[in-house]
mmCIF file of N, CA and C in Angstrom:
data_model
loop_
_atom_site.group_PDB
_atom_site.id
_atom_site.type_symbol
_atom_site.label_atom_id
_atom_site.label_comp_id
_atom_site.label_asym_id
_atom_site.label_seq_id
_atom_site.Cartn_x
_atom_site.Cartn_y
_atom_site.Cartn_z
ATOM 1 N N MET A 1007 5.469 -78.074 35.328
ATOM 2 C CA MET A 1007 6.385 -79.130 35.542
ATOM 3 C C MET A 1007 7.119 -78.725 36.855
ATOM 4 N N THR A 1008 7.329 -79.799 37.554
ATOM 5 C CA THR A 1008 7.938 -79.706 38.892
ATOM 6 C C THR A 1008 9.393 -79.250 38.729
ATOM 7 N N VAL A 1009 9.968 -78.233 39.672
ATOM 8 C CA VAL A 1009 11.250 -77.996 39.660
ATOM 9 C C VAL A 1009 11.951 -78.871 40.678
ATOM 10 N N LEU A 1010 12.967 -79.607 40.268
ATOM 11 C CA LEU A 1010 13.607 -80.501 41.195
ATOM 12 C C LEU A 1010 14.708 -79.836 41.987
ATOM 13 N N ASP A 1011 14.754 -80.108 43.253
ATOM 14 C CA ASP A 1011 15.835 -79.597 44.087
ATOM 15 C C ASP A 1011 16.859 -80.800 44.333
ATOM 16 N N ASP A 1012 17.875 -80.517 45.171
ATOM 17 C CA ASP A 1012 18.985 -81.578 45.359
ATOM 18 C C ASP A 1012 18.289 -82.778 45.962
ATOM 19 N N LEU A 1013 17.472 -82.640 46.935
ATOM 20 C CA LEU A 1013 16.753 -83.863 47.631
ATOM 21 C C LEU A 1013 15.935 -84.673 46.529
ATOM 22 N N ASP A 1014 15.204 -84.001 45.743
ATOM 23 C CA ASP A 1014 14.508 -84.794 44.670
ATOM 24 C C ASP A 1014 15.494 -85.539 43.795
ATOM 25 N N ARG A 1015 16.563 -84.880 43.414
ATOM 26 C CA ARG A 1015 17.535 -85.572 42.624
ATOM 27 C C ARG A 1015 18.128 -86.806 43.264
ATOM 28 N N ARG A 1016 18.453 -86.601 44.619
ATOM 29 C CA ARG A 1016 19.063 -87.762 45.302
ATOM 30 C C ARG A 1016 18.049 -88.790 45.511
ATOM 31 N N LEU A 1017 16.860 -88.432 45.697
ATOM 32 C CA LEU A 1017 15.777 -89.538 45.904
ATOM 33 C C LEU A 1017 15.579 -90.336 44.521
ATOM 34 N N ILE A 1018 15.485 -89.583 43.466
ATOM 35 C CA ILE A 1018 15.431 -90.319 42.157
ATOM 36 C C ILE A 1018 16.633 -91.186 41.947
ATOM 37 N N ALA A 1019 17.766 -90.714 42.293
ATOM 38 C CA ALA A 1019 18.955 -91.466 42.082
ATOM 39 C C ALA A 1019 18.906 -92.682 42.951
ATOM 40 N N ALA A 1020 18.454 -92.627 44.123
ATOM 41 C CA ALA A 1020 18.345 -93.745 45.002
ATOM 42 C C ALA A 1020 17.294 -94.768 44.533
ATOM 43 N N LEU A 1021 16.172 -94.271 43.936
ATOM 44 C CA LEU A 1021 15.140 -95.182 43.377
ATOM 45 C C LEU A 1021 15.608 -95.765 42.051
ATOM 46 N N ARG A 1022 16.617 -95.191 41.354
ATOM 47 C CA ARG A 1022 17.092 -95.804 40.172
ATOM 48 C C ARG A 1022 18.064 -96.948 40.597
ATOM 49 N N GLU A 1023 18.641 -96.878 41.729
ATOM 50 C CA GLU A 1023 19.482 -97.866 42.314
ATOM 51 C C GLU A 1023 18.686 -99.114 42.661
ATOM 52 N N ASP A 1024 17.487 -98.775 43.428
ATOM 53 C CA ASP A 1024 16.577 -99.851 43.860
ATOM 54 C C ASP A 1024 15.186 -99.241 44.005
ATOM 55 N N GLY A 1025 14.444 -99.408 43.103
ATOM 56 C CA GLY A 1025 13.092 -98.915 42.948
ATOM 57 C C GLY A 1025 12.124 -99.538 43.950
ATOM 58 N N ARG A 1026 12.594 -100.650 44.649
ATOM 59 C CA ARG A 1026 11.783 -101.282 45.696
ATOM 60 C C ARG A 1026 12.303 -100.955 47.132
ATOM 61 N N ALA A 1027 13.168 -100.070 47.223
ATOM 62 C CA ALA A 1027 13.600 -99.732 48.588
ATOM 63 C C ALA A 1027 12.490 -99.192 49.451
ATOM 64 N N PRO A 1028 12.476 -99.692 50.689
ATOM 65 C CA PRO A 1028 11.484 -99.166 51.705
ATOM 66 C C PRO A 1028 11.682 -97.669 51.930
ATOM 67 N N VAL A 1029 10.571 -97.128 52.114
ATOM 68 C CA VAL A 1029 10.597 -95.574 52.546
ATOM 69 C C VAL A 1029 11.666 -95.264 53.750
ATOM 70 N N ALA A 1030 11.688 -96.272 54.654
ATOM 71 C CA ALA A 1030 12.480 -96.075 55.890
ATOM 72 C C ALA A 1030 13.975 -96.177 55.537
ATOM 73 N N THR A 1031 14.248 -96.950 54.578
ATOM 74 C CA THR A 1031 15.735 -97.108 53.963
ATOM 75 C C THR A 1031 16.050 -95.883 53.184
ATOM 76 N N LEU A 1032 15.195 -95.383 52.332
ATOM 77 C CA LEU A 1032 15.441 -94.128 51.503
ATOM 78 C C LEU A 1032 15.598 -93.000 52.447
ATOM 79 N N ALA A 1033 14.680 -92.913 53.511
ATOM 80 C CA ALA A 1033 14.904 -91.784 54.487
ATOM 81 C C ALA A 1033 16.256 -91.844 55.183
ATOM 82 N N ARG A 1034 16.687 -93.010 55.597
ATOM 83 C CA ARG A 1034 17.991 -93.124 56.261
ATOM 84 C C ARG A 1034 19.169 -92.796 55.369
ATOM 85 N N THR A 1035 19.074 -93.268 54.076
ATOM 86 C CA THR A 1035 20.023 -92.938 53.064
ATOM 87 C C THR A 1035 20.244 -91.480 52.739
ATOM 88 N N LEU A 1036 18.996 -90.844 52.687
ATOM 89 C CA LEU A 1036 18.974 -89.411 52.290
ATOM 90 C C LEU A 1036 19.079 -88.469 53.510
ATOM 91 N N GLY A 1037 19.001 -89.029 54.723
ATOM 92 C CA GLY A 1037 19.107 -88.298 55.987
ATOM 93 C C GLY A 1037 17.984 -87.345 56.237
ATOM 94 N N VAL A 1038 16.768 -87.778 55.831
ATOM 95 C CA VAL A 1038 15.602 -87.052 56.165
ATOM 96 C C VAL A 1038 14.496 -87.922 56.846
ATOM 97 N N ALA A 1039 13.361 -87.369 57.212
ATOM 98 C CA ALA A 1039 12.327 -88.106 57.856
ATOM 99 C C ALA A 1039 11.568 -88.915 56.658
ATOM 100 N N ARG A 1040 10.854 -90.158 57.252
ATOM 101 C CA ARG A 1040 10.147 -90.973 56.245
ATOM 102 C C ARG A 1040 9.004 -90.140 55.662
ATOM 103 N N ALA A 1041 8.368 -89.219 56.509
ATOM 104 C CA ALA A 1041 7.235 -88.300 56.008
ATOM 105 C C ALA A 1041 7.787 -87.525 54.865
ATOM 106 N N THR A 1042 9.017 -87.037 54.937
ATOM 107 C CA THR A 1042 9.479 -86.214 53.831
ATOM 108 C C THR A 1042 9.695 -87.026 52.528
ATOM 109 N N VAL A 1043 10.208 -88.242 52.690
ATOM 110 C CA VAL A 1043 10.305 -89.176 51.510
ATOM 111 C C VAL A 1043 8.912 -89.404 50.984
ATOM 112 N N ASN A 1044 7.941 -89.667 51.878
ATOM 113 C CA ASN A 1044 6.608 -90.019 51.368
ATOM 114 C C ASN A 1044 5.986 -88.810 50.523
ATOM 115 N N SER A 1045 6.128 -87.639 51.217
ATOM 116 C CA SER A 1045 5.577 -86.400 50.499
ATOM 117 C C SER A 1045 6.342 -86.116 49.182
ATOM 118 N N ARG A 1046 7.741 -86.251 49.198
ATOM 119 C CA ARG A 1046 8.466 -86.068 47.920
ATOM 120 C C ARG A 1046 7.933 -87.168 46.865
ATOM 121 N N LEU A 1047 7.880 -88.318 47.247
ATOM 122 C CA LEU A 1047 7.456 -89.345 46.186
ATOM 123 C C LEU A 1047 6.026 -89.076 45.743
ATOM 124 N N GLU A 1048 5.127 -88.732 46.637
ATOM 125 C CA GLU A 1048 3.763 -88.338 46.178
ATOM 126 C C GLU A 1048 3.739 -87.186 45.175
ATOM 127 N N ARG A 1049 4.654 -86.196 45.484
ATOM 128 C CA ARG A 1049 4.634 -84.976 44.653
ATOM 129 C C ARG A 1049 5.275 -85.384 43.236
ATOM 130 N N LEU A 1050 6.372 -86.139 43.281
ATOM 131 C CA LEU A 1050 7.045 -86.501 42.050
ATOM 132 C C LEU A 1050 6.146 -87.339 41.221
ATOM 133 N N VAL A 1051 5.244 -88.228 41.798
ATOM 134 C CA VAL A 1051 4.446 -89.157 40.998
ATOM 135 C C VAL A 1051 3.281 -88.332 40.419
ATOM 136 N N SER A 1052 2.570 -87.443 41.310
ATOM 137 C CA SER A 1052 1.446 -86.704 40.922
ATOM 138 C C SER A 1052 1.746 -85.596 39.873
ATOM 139 N N SER A 1053 3.007 -85.145 39.903
ATOM 140 C CA SER A 1053 3.394 -84.101 38.969
ATOM 141 C C SER A 1053 3.736 -84.719 37.525
ATOM 142 N N GLY A 1054 3.994 -85.988 37.605
ATOM 143 C CA GLY A 1054 4.312 -86.794 36.313
ATOM 144 C C GLY A 1054 5.940 -86.858 36.177
ATOM 145 N N THR A 1055 6.623 -86.341 37.165
ATOM 146 C CA THR A 1055 8.077 -86.426 37.102
ATOM 147 C C THR A 1055 8.534 -87.870 37.029
ATOM 148 N N VAL A 1056 7.924 -88.648 38.049
ATOM 149 C CA VAL A 1056 8.099 -90.098 38.077
ATOM 150 C C VAL A 1056 6.903 -90.705 37.531
ATOM 151 N N ILE A 1057 7.243 -91.484 36.421
ATOM 152 C CA ILE A 1057 5.993 -91.943 35.704
ATOM 153 C C ILE A 1057 5.795 -93.539 36.014
ATOM 154 N N GLY A 1058 6.627 -94.091 36.810
ATOM 155 C CA GLY A 1058 6.531 -95.524 37.155
ATOM 156 C C GLY A 1058 7.651 -96.121 37.825
ATOM 157 N N PHE A 1059 7.494 -97.273 38.263
ATOM 158 C CA PHE A 1059 8.502 -97.960 38.886
ATOM 159 C C PHE A 1059 8.685 -99.283 38.151
ATOM 160 N N THR A 1060 9.811 -99.771 37.896
ATOM 161 C CA THR A 1060 10.029 -100.923 37.038
ATOM 162 C C THR A 1060 11.176 -101.804 37.620
ATOM 163 N N VAL A 1061 11.237 -102.954 36.958
ATOM 164 C CA VAL A 1061 12.283 -103.912 37.364
ATOM 165 C C VAL A 1061 13.463 -103.834 36.279
ATOM 166 N N ARG A 1062 14.693 -104.018 36.612
ATOM 167 C CA ARG A 1062 15.755 -104.001 35.859
ATOM 168 C C ARG A 1062 16.342 -105.381 35.677
ATOM 169 N N VAL A 1063 16.563 -105.919 34.607
ATOM 170 C CA VAL A 1063 17.050 -107.312 34.356
ATOM 171 C C VAL A 1063 18.476 -107.292 33.856
ATOM 172 N N ARG A 1064 19.285 -108.181 34.433
ATOM 173 C CA ARG A 1064 20.748 -108.180 33.948
ATOM 174 C C ARG A 1064 20.703 -108.477 32.471
ATOM 175 N N ASP A 1065 21.448 -107.523 31.739
ATOM 176 C CA ASP A 1065 21.458 -107.620 30.325
ATOM 177 C C ASP A 1065 21.562 -108.947 29.698
ATOM 178 N N GLU A 1066 22.537 -109.801 30.243
ATOM 179 C CA GLU A 1066 22.774 -111.068 29.670
ATOM 180 C C GLU A 1066 21.661 -111.976 29.968
ATOM 181 N N LEU A 1067 20.773 -111.788 30.729
ATOM 182 C CA LEU A 1067 19.646 -112.619 31.103
ATOM 183 C C LEU A 1067 18.434 -112.080 30.526
ATOM 184 N N ASP A 1068 18.345 -110.959 29.966
ATOM 185 C CA ASP A 1068 17.139 -110.308 29.426
ATOM 186 C C ASP A 1068 16.774 -111.059 28.198
ATOM 187 N N PRO A 1069 15.506 -111.424 28.124
ATOM 188 C CA PRO A 1069 15.019 -112.241 26.870
ATOM 189 C C PRO A 1069 14.867 -111.274 25.669
ATOM 190 N N LEU A 1070 14.945 -109.876 25.896
ATOM 191 C CA LEU A 1070 14.946 -109.009 24.883
ATOM 192 C C LEU A 1070 16.357 -108.544 24.541
ATOM 193 N N ALA A 1071 17.086 -109.544 24.038
ATOM 194 C CA ALA A 1071 18.586 -109.465 24.095
ATOM 195 C C ALA A 1071 19.176 -108.629 22.897
ATOM 196 N N ILE A 1072 18.379 -108.343 21.885
ATOM 197 C CA ILE A 1072 18.995 -107.503 20.801
ATOM 198 C C ILE A 1072 18.785 -106.048 21.183
ATOM 199 N N GLN A 1073 19.873 -105.224 21.332
ATOM 200 C CA GLN A 1073 19.666 -103.934 21.660
ATOM 201 C C GLN A 1073 20.557 -103.101 20.598
ATOM 202 N N ALA A 1074 20.031 -101.891 20.242
ATOM 203 C CA ALA A 1074 20.584 -101.068 19.283
ATOM 204 C C ALA A 1074 20.248 -99.597 19.534
ATOM 205 N N ILE A 1075 20.983 -98.686 18.826
ATOM 206 C CA ILE A 1075 20.789 -97.291 18.794
ATOM 207 C C ILE A 1075 20.608 -96.911 17.369
ATOM 208 N N THR A 1076 19.443 -96.324 17.249
ATOM 209 C CA THR A 1076 19.126 -95.794 15.765
ATOM 210 C C THR A 1076 19.186 -94.388 15.688
ATOM 211 N N LEU A 1077 19.941 -93.687 14.786
ATOM 212 C CA LEU A 1077 20.085 -92.207 14.599
ATOM 213 C C LEU A 1077 19.143 -92.042 13.435
ATOM 214 N N ILE A 1078 18.177 -91.065 13.598
ATOM 215 C CA ILE A 1078 17.228 -90.770 12.679
ATOM 216 C C ILE A 1078 17.204 -89.287 12.160
ATOM 217 N N GLU A 1079 17.119 -89.138 10.764
ATOM 218 C CA GLU A 1079 17.144 -87.792 10.344
ATOM 219 C C GLU A 1079 15.714 -87.595 9.801
ATOM 220 N N VAL A 1080 15.106 -86.389 10.201
ATOM 221 C CA VAL A 1080 13.679 -86.115 9.677
ATOM 222 C C VAL A 1080 13.703 -84.978 8.728
ATOM 223 N N GLN A 1081 12.717 -85.022 7.987
ATOM 224 C CA GLN A 1081 12.589 -83.962 6.843
ATOM 225 C C GLN A 1081 11.917 -82.761 7.461
ATOM 226 N N GLY A 1082 12.516 -81.592 7.210
ATOM 227 C CA GLY A 1082 12.107 -80.181 7.604
ATOM 228 C C GLY A 1082 11.508 -80.185 8.973
ATOM 229 N N ARG A 1083 10.287 -79.670 9.058
ATOM 230 C CA ARG A 1083 9.607 -79.584 10.380
ATOM 231 C C ARG A 1083 8.670 -80.738 10.730
ATOM 232 N N THR A 1084 9.059 -81.873 10.425
ATOM 233 C CA THR A 1084 8.210 -83.076 10.781
ATOM 234 C C THR A 1084 8.562 -83.752 12.091
ATOM 235 N N THR A 1085 9.479 -83.262 12.789
ATOM 236 C CA THR A 1085 9.948 -83.874 14.045
ATOM 237 C C THR A 1085 8.811 -84.304 14.913
ATOM 238 N N ASP A 1086 7.942 -83.470 15.290
ATOM 239 C CA ASP A 1086 6.794 -83.717 16.211
ATOM 240 C C ASP A 1086 5.876 -84.850 15.628
ATOM 241 N N GLN A 1087 5.721 -84.876 14.232
ATOM 242 C CA GLN A 1087 4.893 -85.933 13.580
ATOM 243 C C GLN A 1087 5.560 -87.209 13.672
ATOM 244 N N VAL A 1088 6.913 -87.301 13.480
ATOM 245 C CA VAL A 1088 7.704 -88.471 13.517
ATOM 246 C C VAL A 1088 7.786 -88.961 14.978
ATOM 247 N N ILE A 1089 7.903 -88.119 15.942
ATOM 248 C CA ILE A 1089 7.975 -88.538 17.298
ATOM 249 C C ILE A 1089 6.601 -89.181 17.727
ATOM 250 N N ARG A 1090 5.516 -88.558 17.377
ATOM 251 C CA ARG A 1090 4.142 -89.138 17.639
ATOM 252 C C ARG A 1090 4.060 -90.593 17.053
ATOM 253 N N ALA A 1091 4.486 -90.800 15.789
ATOM 254 C CA ALA A 1091 4.405 -92.035 15.112
ATOM 255 C C ALA A 1091 5.345 -93.129 15.869
ATOM 256 N N LEU A 1092 6.515 -92.665 16.197
ATOM 257 C CA LEU A 1092 7.493 -93.641 16.837
ATOM 258 C C LEU A 1092 7.060 -93.983 18.259
ATOM 259 N N ARG A 1093 6.307 -93.160 18.940
ATOM 260 C CA ARG A 1093 5.908 -93.510 20.257
ATOM 261 C C ARG A 1093 5.148 -94.792 20.361
ATOM 262 N N GLY A 1094 4.424 -95.128 19.227
ATOM 263 C CA GLY A 1094 3.614 -96.386 19.192
ATOM 264 C C GLY A 1094 4.502 -97.570 18.973
ATOM 265 N N PHE A 1095 5.735 -97.510 18.728
ATOM 266 C CA PHE A 1095 6.661 -98.797 18.554
ATOM 267 C C PHE A 1095 7.080 -99.314 19.894
ATOM 268 N N GLN A 1096 6.569 -100.472 20.209
ATOM 269 C CA GLN A 1096 6.933 -101.110 21.565
ATOM 270 C C GLN A 1096 8.438 -101.493 21.643
ATOM 271 N N GLU A 1097 9.140 -101.640 20.450
ATOM 272 C CA GLU A 1097 10.564 -101.971 20.432
ATOM 273 C C GLU A 1097 11.391 -100.711 20.774
ATOM 274 N N ILE A 1098 10.831 -99.499 20.699
ATOM 275 C CA ILE A 1098 11.622 -98.306 21.118
ATOM 276 C C ILE A 1098 11.441 -98.049 22.486
ATOM 277 N N ARG A 1099 12.578 -98.255 23.271
ATOM 278 C CA ARG A 1099 12.550 -98.113 24.769
ATOM 279 C C ARG A 1099 12.770 -96.602 25.210
ATOM 280 N N ALA A 1100 13.431 -95.880 24.395
ATOM 281 C CA ALA A 1100 13.592 -94.365 24.667
ATOM 282 C C ALA A 1100 13.832 -93.707 23.457
ATOM 283 N N LEU A 1101 13.367 -92.435 23.377
ATOM 284 C CA LEU A 1101 13.503 -91.642 22.141
ATOM 285 C C LEU A 1101 14.004 -90.239 22.523
ATOM 286 N N HIS A 1102 15.123 -89.808 21.921
ATOM 287 C CA HIS A 1102 15.740 -88.596 22.346
ATOM 288 C C HIS A 1102 15.813 -87.625 21.245
ATOM 289 N N THR A 1103 15.594 -86.208 21.375
ATOM 290 C CA THR A 1103 15.967 -85.371 20.437
ATOM 291 C C THR A 1103 17.528 -84.983 20.575
ATOM 292 N N THR A 1104 18.093 -84.608 19.517
ATOM 293 C CA THR A 1104 19.602 -84.357 19.552
ATOM 294 C C THR A 1104 19.932 -83.196 18.723
ATOM 295 N N ASN A 1105 21.270 -82.787 18.769
ATOM 296 C CA ASN A 1105 21.687 -81.838 17.716
ATOM 297 C C ASN A 1105 22.627 -82.572 16.863
ATOM 298 N N GLY A 1106 23.231 -81.771 15.874
ATOM 299 C CA GLY A 1106 24.232 -82.421 14.960
ATOM 300 C C GLY A 1106 23.588 -82.851 13.798
ATOM 301 N N GLY A 1107 24.099 -83.884 13.133
ATOM 302 C CA GLY A 1107 23.579 -84.372 11.954
ATOM 303 C C GLY A 1107 22.349 -85.170 11.971
ATOM 304 N N TRP A 1108 22.031 -85.619 13.079
ATOM 305 C CA TRP A 1108 20.715 -86.483 13.311
ATOM 306 C C TRP A 1108 19.789 -85.708 14.181
ATOM 307 N N ASP A 1109 18.484 -86.000 13.992
ATOM 308 C CA ASP A 1109 17.538 -85.212 14.744
ATOM 309 C C ASP A 1109 16.971 -86.063 15.913
ATOM 310 N N LEU A 1110 16.973 -87.310 15.769
ATOM 311 C CA LEU A 1110 16.375 -88.177 16.966
ATOM 312 C C LEU A 1110 17.370 -89.394 17.181
ATOM 313 N N VAL A 1111 17.404 -89.913 18.428
ATOM 314 C CA VAL A 1111 18.100 -91.045 18.651
ATOM 315 C C VAL A 1111 17.164 -91.952 19.394
ATOM 316 N N ALA A 1112 16.996 -93.178 18.949
ATOM 317 C CA ALA A 1112 16.069 -94.200 19.433
ATOM 318 C C ALA A 1112 16.835 -95.382 20.001
ATOM 319 N N GLU A 1113 16.465 -95.808 21.227
ATOM 320 C CA GLU A 1113 17.023 -96.973 21.778
ATOM 321 C C GLU A 1113 16.108 -98.090 21.504
ATOM 322 N N LEU A 1114 16.646 -99.202 20.841
ATOM 323 C CA LEU A 1114 15.756 -100.254 20.482
ATOM 324 C C LEU A 1114 16.171 -101.521 21.214
ATOM 325 N N ARG A 1115 15.027 -102.365 21.476
ATOM 326 C CA ARG A 1115 15.166 -103.704 22.104
ATOM 327 C C ARG A 1115 14.314 -104.656 21.424
ATOM 328 N N CYS A 1116 14.784 -105.812 20.941
ATOM 329 C CA CYS A 1116 14.009 -106.700 20.224
ATOM 330 C C CYS A 1116 14.400 -108.095 20.636
ATOM 331 N N GLU A 1117 13.443 -109.077 20.424
ATOM 332 C CA GLU A 1117 13.673 -110.446 20.900
ATOM 333 C C GLU A 1117 14.488 -111.185 19.784
ATOM 334 N N THR A 1118 14.228 -110.875 18.483
ATOM 335 C CA THR A 1118 14.730 -111.687 17.476
ATOM 336 C C THR A 1118 15.403 -110.796 16.335
ATOM 337 N N LEU A 1119 16.258 -111.376 15.489
ATOM 338 C CA LEU A 1119 16.785 -110.600 14.427
ATOM 339 C C LEU A 1119 15.707 -110.254 13.390
ATOM 340 N N ALA A 1120 14.723 -111.157 13.233
ATOM 341 C CA ALA A 1120 13.640 -110.903 12.279
ATOM 342 C C ALA A 1120 12.765 -109.686 12.838
ATOM 343 N N GLU A 1121 12.498 -109.705 14.088
ATOM 344 C CA GLU A 1121 11.757 -108.488 14.681
ATOM 345 C C GLU A 1121 12.613 -107.311 14.530
ATOM 346 N N PHE A 1122 13.877 -107.241 14.831
ATOM 347 C CA PHE A 1122 14.743 -106.123 14.623
ATOM 348 C C PHE A 1122 14.748 -105.608 13.134
ATOM 349 N N ASP A 1123 14.859 -106.499 12.211
ATOM 350 C CA ASP A 1123 14.877 -106.128 10.926
ATOM 351 C C ASP A 1123 13.438 -105.472 10.533
ATOM 352 N N ALA A 1124 12.448 -106.015 11.014
ATOM 353 C CA ALA A 1124 11.112 -105.410 10.737
ATOM 354 C C ALA A 1124 10.878 -104.052 11.383
ATOM 355 N N VAL A 1125 11.373 -103.848 12.605
ATOM 356 C CA VAL A 1125 11.216 -102.539 13.219
ATOM 357 C C VAL A 1125 12.082 -101.562 12.414
ATOM 358 N N LEU A 1126 13.210 -101.884 12.034
ATOM 359 C CA LEU A 1126 14.074 -100.923 11.199
ATOM 360 C C LEU A 1126 13.283 -100.526 9.907
ATOM 361 N N GLY A 1127 12.650 -101.473 9.323
ATOM 362 C CA GLY A 1127 11.841 -101.204 8.193
ATOM 363 C C GLY A 1127 10.568 -100.303 8.378
ATOM 364 N N ARG A 1128 10.008 -100.561 9.611
ATOM 365 C CA ARG A 1128 8.880 -99.670 9.915
ATOM 366 C C ARG A 1128 9.243 -98.352 10.334
ATOM 367 N N ILE A 1129 10.405 -98.108 10.871
ATOM 368 C CA ILE A 1129 10.876 -96.801 11.117
ATOM 369 C C ILE A 1129 11.204 -95.992 9.897
ATOM 370 N N ARG A 1130 11.800 -96.691 8.936
ATOM 371 C CA ARG A 1130 12.062 -96.016 7.615
ATOM 372 C C ARG A 1130 10.836 -95.694 6.885
ATOM 373 N N LEU A 1131 9.727 -96.400 7.118
ATOM 374 C CA LEU A 1131 8.369 -96.103 6.513
ATOM 375 C C LEU A 1131 7.577 -94.972 7.089
ATOM 376 N N VAL A 1132 8.022 -94.414 8.269
ATOM 377 C CA VAL A 1132 7.275 -93.345 8.918
ATOM 378 C C VAL A 1132 7.449 -91.950 7.989
ATOM 379 N N ASP A 1133 6.350 -91.410 7.774
ATOM 380 C CA ASP A 1133 6.362 -90.169 6.950
ATOM 381 C C ASP A 1133 7.258 -89.100 7.705
ATOM 382 N N GLY A 1134 8.136 -88.632 6.971
ATOM 383 C CA GLY A 1134 9.023 -87.521 7.658
ATOM 384 C C GLY A 1134 10.501 -88.190 7.858
ATOM 385 N N VAL A 1135 10.666 -89.400 7.902
ATOM 386 C CA VAL A 1135 12.031 -90.041 8.166
ATOM 387 C C VAL A 1135 12.616 -90.094 6.873
ATOM 388 N N ILE A 1136 13.744 -89.461 6.725
ATOM 389 C CA ILE A 1136 14.409 -89.395 5.481
ATOM 390 C C ILE A 1136 15.810 -90.284 5.429
ATOM 391 N N ASN A 1137 16.313 -90.578 6.643
ATOM 392 C CA ASN A 1137 17.613 -91.403 6.805
ATOM 393 C C ASN A 1137 17.696 -91.910 8.200
ATOM 394 N N SER A 1138 18.380 -93.121 8.308
ATOM 395 C CA SER A 1138 18.638 -93.635 9.568
ATOM 396 C C SER A 1138 19.921 -94.398 9.516
ATOM 397 N N GLU A 1139 20.469 -94.564 10.699
ATOM 398 C CA GLU A 1139 21.868 -95.285 10.841
ATOM 399 C C GLU A 1139 21.620 -96.077 12.193
ATOM 400 N N THR A 1140 21.866 -97.389 12.115
ATOM 401 C CA THR A 1140 21.707 -98.203 13.372
ATOM 402 C C THR A 1140 23.008 -98.851 13.718
ATOM 403 N N SER A 1141 23.201 -98.979 15.034
ATOM 404 C CA SER A 1141 24.365 -99.676 15.477
ATOM 405 C C SER A 1141 23.854 -100.679 16.686
ATOM 406 N N LEU A 1142 24.216 -101.862 16.517
ATOM 407 C CA LEU A 1142 23.891 -102.879 17.554
ATOM 408 C C LEU A 1142 24.737 -102.622 18.810
ATOM 409 N N LEU A 1143 24.213 -102.858 19.951
ATOM 410 C CA LEU A 1143 24.862 -102.824 21.192
ATOM 411 C C LEU A 1143 25.308 -104.130 21.550
ATOM 412 N N LEU A 1144 26.634 -104.340 21.628
ATOM 413 C CA LEU A 1144 27.102 -105.743 21.835
ATOM 414 C C LEU A 1144 27.242 -106.091 23.408
ATOM 415 N N SER A 1145 27.841 -105.244 24.139
ATOM 416 C CA SER A 1145 27.912 -105.449 25.591
ATOM 417 C C SER A 1145 27.992 -104.235 26.316
ATOM 418 N N SER A 1146 27.487 -104.134 27.490
ATOM 419 C CA SER A 1146 27.548 -102.888 28.369
ATOM 420 C C SER A 1146 28.823 -103.041 29.187
ATOM 421 N N VAL A 1147 29.655 -101.961 29.111
ATOM 422 C CA VAL A 1147 30.922 -102.046 29.929
ATOM 423 C C VAL A 1147 30.785 -101.002 31.060
ATOM 424 N N LEU A 1148 29.866 -100.065 30.993
ATOM 425 C CA LEU A 1148 29.670 -99.031 32.021
ATOM 426 C C LEU A 1148 28.292 -98.658 32.032
ATOM 427 N N ARG A 1149 27.608 -98.554 33.111
ATOM 428 C CA ARG A 1149 26.151 -98.163 33.202
ATOM 429 C C ARG A 1149 26.073 -97.131 34.272
#
């Protein structure tokens, strides 16, 4: 795994702001040469640190309008098995391990309430999932 230094972190932050920014603009913003930005980008992509570039859509215009956070409790030592199963759910946009009363936190996005209901049911059917709690995200006030 690649160890990130300050320049890598600043480059990633700039790309999060605008993943389509030209290398020349990134170089100016970061105060380094274009060749440096190119080599850093190549290293970050080839190492798997950066796994892709994507578009961000304004939440209120996004067709996948239903967003939620699901807290998941797993049985015993089945966390790895549950994670493998949940990776196949297209509605799960991110999955995090955590501490405390819950073992996993899933970020969900669905197009319809019926799809949302169905994905919650499928999560509960995964072997090793013993409990879950879901909260709908109504609006984003800080990103």
